[in-house]
Short mmCIF file of N, CA, C and O in Angstrom, two decimals:
data_model
loop_
_atom_site.label_atom_id
_atom_site.label_comp_id
_atom_site.label_asym_id
_atom_site.label_seq_id
_atom_site.Cartn_x
_atom_site.Cartn_y
_atom_site.Cartn_z
N UNK A 1 1.07 -1.04 0.21
CA UNK A 1 0.26 0.01 0.04
C UNK A 1 1.33 0.68 0.37
O UNK A 1 -0.04 2.40 -0.36
N UNK A 2 1.94 1.50 0.86
CA UNK A 2 3.27 2.75 0.78
C UNK A 2 3.52 2.70 -0.36
O UNK A 2 3.50 3.43 -1.12
N UNK A 3 3.70 1.59 -1.22
CA UNK A 3 4.76 1.78 -3.25
C UNK A 3 3.09 3.06 -3.93
O UNK A 3 3.41 3.60 -4.17
N UNK A 4 1.71 2.66 -3.67
CA UNK A 4 1.23 3.03 -4.49
C UNK A 4 0.85 4.26 -3.71
O UNK A 4 0.65 5.06 -4.66
N UNK A 5 1.60 5.13 -2.70
CA UNK A 5 1.23 6.38 -1.92
C UNK A 5 2.24 6.56 -2.43
O UNK A 5 1.98 8.16 -3.37
N UNK A 6 3.22 6.18 -2.82
CA UNK A 6 4.29 6.91 -3.35
C UNK A 6 3.92 7.09 -4.52
O UNK A 6 4.58 7.99 -5.09
N UNK A 7 3.69 6.24 -5.58
CA UNK A 7 3.42 5.93 -6.77
C UNK A 7 2.75 7.25 -7.30
O UNK A 7 2.52 8.91 -7.98
N UNK A 8 1.48 7.74 -6.30
CA UNK A 8 0.28 8.70 -6.24
C UNK A 8 0.59 10.14 -6.46
O UNK A 8 1.09 10.99 -6.61
N UNK A 9 2.07 10.57 -4.98
CA UNK A 9 2.67 11.18 -4.28
C UNK A 9 3.27 11.55 -5.56
O UNK A 9 4.08 12.94 -6.69
N UNK A 10 4.36 11.44 -6.44
CA UNK A 10 5.00 11.00 -7.89
C UNK A 10 4.39 11.71 -8.52
O UNK A 10 4.78 12.83 -8.93
N UNK A 11 3.37 11.62 -9.37
CA UNK A 11 2.34 11.38 -10.08
C UNK A 11 1.84 12.97 -10.02
O UNK A 11 1.44 13.67 -10.80
N UNK A 12 1.94 12.69 -8.48
CA UNK A 12 1.30 14.90 -8.97
C UNK A 12 2.74 15.57 -8.48
O UNK A 12 2.15 16.73 -9.44
N UNK A 13 3.92 15.38 -8.63
CA UNK A 13 4.50 16.22 -8.33
C UNK A 13 5.15 15.74 -9.86
O UNK A 13 4.94 17.71 -10.52
N UNK A 14 4.34 15.20 -10.47
CA UNK A 14 5.20 15.42 -11.79
C UNK A 14 3.78 16.45 -13.04
O UNK A 14 4.92 17.43 -13.13
N UNK A 15 2.90 15.86 -12.22
CA UNK A 15 2.05 16.99 -12.77
C UNK A 15 1.96 18.30 -12.55
O UNK A 15 2.12 19.36 -13.12
N UNK A 16 1.74 19.03 -11.53
CA UNK A 16 2.76 20.31 -10.82
C UNK A 16 3.53 20.21 -11.69
O UNK A 16 4.09 21.91 -12.13
N UNK A 17 5.09 20.02 -11.86
CA UNK A 17 6.27 20.51 -12.41
C UNK A 17 6.39 20.51 -14.27
O UNK A 17 6.21 21.62 -14.19
N UNK A 18 5.58 19.35 -14.62
CA UNK A 18 4.42 20.15 -16.53
C UNK A 18 3.89 21.27 -15.88
O UNK A 18 4.11 22.05 -17.31
N UNK A 19 2.66 21.33 -15.29
CA UNK A 19 2.48 22.98 -15.02
C UNK A 19 2.37 24.01 -14.85
O UNK A 19 2.54 24.50 -15.94
N UNK A 20 3.70 24.28 -13.73
CA UNK A 20 5.47 24.78 -13.85
C UNK A 20 5.66 25.25 -14.63
O UNK A 20 6.45 26.37 -15.50
N UNK A 21 6.11 23.91 -15.69
CA UNK A 21 6.92 24.37 -16.82
C UNK A 21 6.31 24.95 -18.41
O UNK A 21 6.63 25.74 -19.36
N UNK A 22 5.26 24.50 -18.66
CA UNK A 22 4.03 25.14 -19.77
C UNK A 22 3.58 26.48 -19.26
O UNK A 22 2.87 27.44 -20.18
N UNK A 23 2.96 26.29 -17.67
CA UNK A 23 2.69 28.24 -17.99
C UNK A 23 3.39 29.11 -17.45
O UNK A 23 3.75 29.15 -15.05
N UNK A 24 4.53 29.39 -17.69
CA UNK A 24 4.95 30.53 -16.77
C UNK A 24 4.90 31.99 -17.19
O UNK A 24 5.51 32.90 -16.94
N UNK A 25 4.30 32.46 -18.43
CA UNK A 25 3.60 33.33 -18.42
C UNK A 25 3.03 34.13 -17.43
O UNK A 25 2.01 33.28 -17.01
N UNK A 26 2.84 35.53 -17.66
CA UNK A 26 2.64 36.38 -15.85
C UNK A 26 1.02 36.81 -16.59
O UNK A 26 1.08 36.72 -17.96
N UNK A 27 -0.22 36.12 -15.98
CA UNK A 27 -0.86 36.91 -15.95
C UNK A 27 -2.04 37.94 -14.23
O UNK A 27 -0.99 37.48 -13.89
N UNK A 28 -2.48 38.61 -14.61
CA UNK A 28 -2.96 39.59 -13.46
C UNK A 28 -4.34 38.70 -13.12
O UNK A 28 -5.48 38.20 -13.13
N UNK A 29 -4.16 38.77 -12.28
CA UNK A 29 -4.42 38.73 -10.80
C UNK A 29 -5.29 39.46 -9.48
O UNK A 29 -4.52 40.35 -9.47
N UNK A 30 -6.41 39.50 -9.88
CA UNK A 30 -7.02 40.26 -8.64
C UNK A 30 -8.42 39.42 -8.16
O UNK A 30 -8.73 38.80 -7.71
N UNK A 31 -7.17 40.29 -6.33
CA UNK A 31 -7.57 39.35 -5.50
C UNK A 31 -8.82 40.28 -4.54
O UNK A 31 -9.06 40.09 -3.70
N UNK A 32 -8.83 41.54 -5.01
CA UNK A 32 -10.03 42.43 -4.64
C UNK A 32 -10.73 43.77 -5.58
O UNK A 32 -9.84 43.53 -6.68
N UNK A 33 -11.21 43.71 -5.41
CA UNK A 33 -12.46 44.95 -5.99
C UNK A 33 -11.42 46.25 -6.54
O UNK A 33 -10.66 46.98 -5.33
N UNK A 34 -10.55 46.41 -7.96
CA UNK A 34 -9.51 47.56 -8.42
C UNK A 34 -8.01 46.62 -7.59
O UNK A 34 -6.98 47.62 -7.98
N UNK A 35 -8.05 45.70 -7.04
CA UNK A 35 -6.81 45.76 -7.02
C UNK A 35 -5.73 44.80 -7.02
O UNK A 35 -6.00 43.50 -7.43
N UNK A 36 -5.11 45.11 -8.24
CA UNK A 36 -4.27 43.65 -8.91
C UNK A 36 -2.65 43.10 -8.80
O UNK A 36 -1.73 44.31 -8.09
N UNK A 37 -2.47 42.07 -9.35
CA UNK A 37 -1.03 41.08 -9.16
C UNK A 37 -0.01 40.72 -9.95
O UNK A 37 -1.41 39.95 -10.32
N UNK A 38 0.63 41.32 -11.10
CA UNK A 38 1.25 39.65 -12.01
C UNK A 38 1.38 39.39 -10.87
O UNK A 38 2.31 38.94 -10.69
N UNK A 39 1.25 37.59 -11.49
CA UNK A 39 1.71 36.66 -11.49
C UNK A 39 2.26 36.07 -12.28
O UNK A 39 1.31 35.89 -13.66
N UNK A 40 3.21 35.07 -12.20
CA UNK A 40 3.18 33.39 -12.82
C UNK A 40 1.94 32.67 -12.67
O UNK A 40 1.13 32.92 -11.81
N UNK A 41 1.60 32.07 -14.03
CA UNK A 41 0.15 31.66 -14.23
C UNK A 41 0.40 30.17 -13.41
O UNK A 41 -0.85 30.36 -12.25
N UNK A 42 1.60 30.18 -13.27
CA UNK A 42 1.67 28.88 -12.24
C UNK A 42 1.15 29.50 -10.47
O UNK A 42 0.10 27.83 -10.03
N UNK A 43 1.41 30.61 -10.36
CA UNK A 43 1.67 30.61 -8.62
C UNK A 43 0.15 30.40 -8.31
O UNK A 43 -0.56 30.51 -7.49
N UNK A 44 -0.91 31.20 -9.23
CA UNK A 44 -2.11 31.59 -9.39
C UNK A 44 -3.13 30.45 -9.21
O UNK A 44 -3.25 29.87 -8.68
N UNK A 45 -2.84 28.74 -10.48
CA UNK A 45 -3.19 27.59 -10.58
C UNK A 45 -3.33 27.06 -8.34
O UNK A 45 -3.18 26.46 -7.59
N UNK A 46 -1.20 27.05 -8.35
CA UNK A 46 -1.36 26.30 -7.10
C UNK A 46 -1.82 27.14 -5.93
O UNK A 46 -2.22 26.14 -4.71
N UNK A 47 -1.61 28.06 -5.76
CA UNK A 47 -3.01 29.09 -4.54
C UNK A 47 -4.16 28.43 -4.37
O UNK A 47 -4.63 28.02 -3.99
N UNK A 48 -4.53 28.22 -6.01
CA UNK A 48 -5.86 27.40 -6.25
C UNK A 48 -5.84 27.04 -5.21
O UNK A 48 -7.06 26.16 -5.29
N UNK A 49 -4.99 25.91 -5.83
CA UNK A 49 -5.43 24.16 -4.83
C UNK A 49 -5.10 24.20 -4.52
O UNK A 49 -6.27 23.72 -3.33
N UNK A 50 -3.80 25.17 -2.97
CA UNK A 50 -4.32 25.67 -1.95
C UNK A 50 -5.60 26.01 -1.63
O UNK A 50 -6.08 24.52 -0.24
N UNK A 51 -5.98 26.83 -2.35
CA UNK A 51 -6.83 27.34 -0.77
C UNK A 51 -8.61 26.14 -1.23
O UNK A 51 -8.73 25.83 -0.21
N UNK A 52 -8.06 25.49 -2.46
CA UNK A 52 -9.56 24.53 -2.22
C UNK A 52 -8.77 23.14 -1.39
O UNK A 52 -9.83 22.68 -0.54
N UNK A 53 -7.44 23.19 -1.55
CA UNK A 53 -7.71 22.14 -0.74
C UNK A 53 -7.56 22.60 1.21
O UNK A 53 -8.61 21.73 1.82
N UNK A 54 -7.86 23.19 1.60
CA UNK A 54 -7.53 24.71 2.48
C UNK A 54 -9.27 23.90 3.55
O UNK A 54 -10.09 23.43 3.90
N UNK A 55 -10.46 24.24 2.13
CA UNK A 55 -11.35 24.68 1.99
C UNK A 55 -11.87 22.82 2.45
O UNK A 55 -13.02 22.56 3.06
N UNK A 56 -11.50 21.78 1.11
CA UNK A 56 -11.77 20.41 1.39
C UNK A 56 -11.68 19.89 3.27
O UNK A 56 -12.29 19.36 3.69
N UNK A 57 -10.00 20.39 3.80
CA UNK A 57 -9.87 20.58 5.19
C UNK A 57 -10.92 20.45 5.79
O UNK A 57 -11.66 19.81 7.51
N UNK A 58 -11.03 21.88 5.95
CA UNK A 58 -12.74 22.76 6.35
C UNK A 58 -13.60 22.44 6.58
O UNK A 58 -14.47 21.56 7.91
N UNK A 59 -14.36 21.66 5.18
CA UNK A 59 -15.81 20.40 5.57
C UNK A 59 -14.90 18.91 6.30
O UNK A 59 -15.96 19.10 6.35
N UNK A 60 -14.71 18.94 5.68
CA UNK A 60 -14.81 17.24 6.78
C UNK A 60 -14.05 17.24 8.06
O UNK A 60 -14.04 16.81 8.68
N UNK A 61 -13.92 18.52 9.14
CA UNK A 61 -13.32 18.68 9.91
C UNK A 61 -14.87 18.52 11.00
O UNK A 61 -14.02 18.03 11.74
N UNK A 62 -16.22 19.18 11.08
CA UNK A 62 -16.81 18.58 11.43
C UNK A 62 -16.76 17.45 12.01
O UNK A 62 -17.59 16.61 12.31
N UNK A 63 -17.09 16.59 10.93
CA UNK A 63 -17.36 15.28 10.58
C UNK A 63 -16.18 14.47 11.61
O UNK A 63 -16.01 13.33 11.84
N UNK A 64 -15.03 14.30 10.81
CA UNK A 64 -13.62 13.67 11.66
C UNK A 64 -14.31 14.12 13.46
O UNK A 64 -13.41 13.51 13.95
N UNK A 65 -13.95 15.41 14.22
CA UNK A 65 -14.59 15.53 15.21
C UNK A 65 -15.76 14.17 16.18
O UNK A 65 -15.86 13.90 16.86
N UNK A 66 -17.02 14.63 15.01
CA UNK A 66 -17.70 13.89 15.32
C UNK A 66 -17.81 12.30 15.38
O UNK A 66 -17.43 11.33 16.16
N UNK A 67 -16.69 11.51 14.44
CA UNK A 67 -16.16 10.31 14.63
C UNK A 67 -15.32 9.64 15.92
O UNK A 67 -15.43 8.95 16.31
N UNK A 68 -14.95 10.63 16.30
CA UNK A 68 -13.49 10.60 16.85
C UNK A 68 -14.53 10.51 18.01
O UNK A 68 -14.16 9.97 19.03
N UNK A 69 -15.94 11.72 17.93
CA UNK A 69 -16.10 11.02 20.06
C UNK A 69 -17.83 10.60 19.56
O UNK A 69 -17.27 9.25 20.45
N UNK A 70 -17.14 9.43 19.36
CA UNK A 70 -18.04 8.39 18.67
C UNK A 70 -17.41 6.90 18.82
O UNK A 70 -17.14 5.97 19.88
N UNK A 71 -16.03 7.51 18.29
CA UNK A 71 -15.16 6.19 18.11
C UNK A 71 -14.59 5.95 19.45
O UNK A 71 -14.76 5.07 20.76
N UNK A 72 -14.74 7.80 20.78
CA UNK A 72 -14.18 7.31 22.12
C UNK A 72 -14.77 6.58 22.97
O UNK A 72 -15.10 6.11 23.93
N UNK A 73 -16.53 6.87 22.23
CA UNK A 73 -17.97 6.00 23.37
C UNK A 73 -17.72 5.16 22.95
O UNK A 73 -17.81 3.70 24.04
N UNK A 74 -17.58 4.53 21.81
CA UNK A 74 -18.10 3.14 21.80
C UNK A 74 -16.37 1.82 22.21
O UNK A 74 -16.73 1.05 23.04
N UNK A 75 -15.36 2.62 22.21
CA UNK A 75 -14.62 2.08 22.57
C UNK A 75 -14.21 1.99 24.45
O UNK A 75 -14.96 0.65 24.92
N UNK A 76 -15.02 3.18 25.10
CA UNK A 76 -15.79 3.18 26.22
C UNK A 76 -16.27 1.89 26.60
O UNK A 76 -17.01 1.28 27.38
N UNK A 77 -17.39 2.00 25.57
CA UNK A 77 -18.77 0.58 25.96
C UNK A 77 -17.82 -1.09 25.32
O UNK A 77 -17.96 -1.76 26.60
N UNK A 78 -16.63 -0.84 24.99
CA UNK A 78 -16.16 -1.95 24.87
C UNK A 78 -15.47 -2.50 25.88
O UNK A 78 -15.31 -3.28 26.35
N UNK A 79 -14.60 -1.68 26.69
CA UNK A 79 -13.90 -1.67 28.44
C UNK A 79 -14.64 -1.69 29.10
O UNK A 79 -14.30 -3.11 29.47
N UNK A 80 -15.72 -1.44 28.84
CA UNK A 80 -17.26 -1.96 30.40
C UNK A 80 -17.42 -2.80 30.12
O UNK A 80 -17.85 -3.91 30.99
N UNK A 81 -17.85 -3.15 28.90
CA UNK A 81 -17.68 -4.63 29.29
C UNK A 81 -16.88 -5.72 28.54
O UNK A 81 -17.35 -6.94 29.36
N UNK A 82 -15.98 -5.38 28.71
CA UNK A 82 -14.64 -6.17 29.03
C UNK A 82 -14.62 -6.57 30.76
O UNK A 82 -14.68 -7.45 31.04
N UNK A 83 -14.88 -5.34 31.71
CA UNK A 83 -14.31 -5.58 32.67
C UNK A 83 -15.62 -6.28 33.14
O UNK A 83 -15.46 -7.22 33.93
N UNK A 84 -17.15 -6.22 32.55
CA UNK A 84 -18.47 -7.10 33.34
C UNK A 84 -17.79 -8.34 32.91
O UNK A 84 -18.29 -9.76 34.04
N UNK A 85 -16.95 -8.65 31.84
CA UNK A 85 -17.19 -10.12 31.96
C UNK A 85 -16.18 -10.39 32.60
O UNK A 85 -16.19 -11.92 32.67
N UNK A 86 -14.86 -9.62 32.80
CA UNK A 86 -13.38 -10.44 33.58
C UNK A 86 -14.54 -11.09 35.05
O UNK A 86 -14.56 -11.47 35.32
N UNK A 87 -15.40 -9.64 35.58
CA UNK A 87 -16.06 -10.07 36.35
C UNK A 87 -16.60 -11.19 36.64
O UNK A 87 -16.92 -11.77 37.89
N UNK A 88 -17.29 -11.59 36.04
CA UNK A 88 -18.67 -12.77 35.57
C UNK A 88 -17.30 -13.60 35.43
O UNK A 88 -17.23 -15.08 36.12
N UNK A 89 -16.01 -13.63 35.14
CA UNK A 89 -15.62 -15.11 34.57
C UNK A 89 -14.91 -15.32 36.12
O UNK A 89 -14.43 -15.79 36.96
N UNK A 90 -15.02 -14.11 36.94
CA UNK A 90 -14.10 -14.37 38.72
C UNK A 90 -14.87 -15.32 39.55
O UNK A 90 -14.70 -15.20 40.19
N UNK A 91 -15.54 -14.35 38.73
CA UNK A 91 -17.15 -15.43 39.39
C UNK A 91 -17.26 -16.76 39.69
O UNK A 91 -17.88 -17.04 38.66
N UNK A 92 -16.99 -17.81 40.73
CA UNK A 92 -17.28 -19.31 40.35
C UNK A 92 -18.83 -19.21 40.25
O UNK A 92 -18.98 -19.07 40.22
N UNK A 93 -19.16 -20.05 38.78
CA UNK A 93 -20.11 -21.34 39.25
C UNK A 93 -21.16 -21.46 39.28
O UNK A 93 -19.82 -22.37 40.09
N UNK A 94 -21.39 -21.80 39.76
CA UNK A 94 -22.96 -23.07 41.17
C UNK A 94 -22.98 -24.38 39.81
O UNK A 94 -22.50 -24.84 38.70
N UNK A 95 -22.82 -24.91 40.93
CA UNK A 95 -22.57 -26.71 40.15
C UNK A 95 -23.70 -26.39 39.50
O UNK A 95 -25.22 -26.74 40.27
N UNK A 96 -24.41 -28.42 38.51
CA UNK A 96 -25.58 -28.21 38.11
C UNK A 96 -26.25 -28.61 38.66
O UNK A 96 -27.21 -28.63 38.15
N UNK A 97 -25.54 -29.55 40.15
CA UNK A 97 -27.14 -30.44 40.16
C UNK A 97 -27.87 -29.93 41.10
O UNK A 97 -29.02 -29.97 41.99
N UNK A 98 -27.20 -28.53 41.74
CA UNK A 98 -28.44 -28.22 42.14
C UNK A 98 -28.12 -28.24 43.83
O UNK A 98 -28.87 -27.25 44.55
N UNK A 99 -26.90 -28.73 44.39
CA UNK A 99 -27.25 -28.75 45.51
C UNK A 99 -26.44 -27.89 46.67
O UNK A 99 -26.32 -28.44 48.16
N UNK A 100 -25.52 -26.74 45.88
CA UNK A 100 -24.94 -25.82 46.56
C UNK A 100 -23.76 -25.45 46.46
O UNK A 100 -23.23 -24.86 47.47
N UNK A 101 -22.97 -26.89 46.40
CA UNK A 101 -21.16 -26.84 46.13
C UNK A 101 -20.95 -27.16 45.36
O UNK A 101 -21.33 -27.15 44.37
N UNK A 102 -19.13 -26.51 45.46
CA UNK A 102 -18.44 -26.05 44.36
C UNK A 102 -17.61 -27.59 43.61
O UNK A 102 -16.69 -28.06 45.28
#
C-alpha cells in the first residue's frame, strides 16, 4: 500500500512540475475589487489548489470530530463490557446438580 501512495505522490509532483514548466506566462490576478497583482500562471494555479485543499479540510473537520467522539464512546463501551465479562469469569459458577456445593 505504501508503494501505491508513493506512486500517487510522485505522479502529482510530476503533474505540478509539467504545469509549472508550461505555464510561465504572467497573468493579472485580481484579489480584491480594484486590486491586482501580476503573477506567473502556475502561482495562481497552485494558490487555487491550496485554497481548495484548505476548504476541503475545513469541510471534513466537523465530520472528523463527530467520528472521533463516537470512536471514544464505543471504546468506552467495549472496556465496560470487558470489565463485566472479567467479573463474570471471576465468580465461580454454581454446580449443575443444584446442591449448592462447588
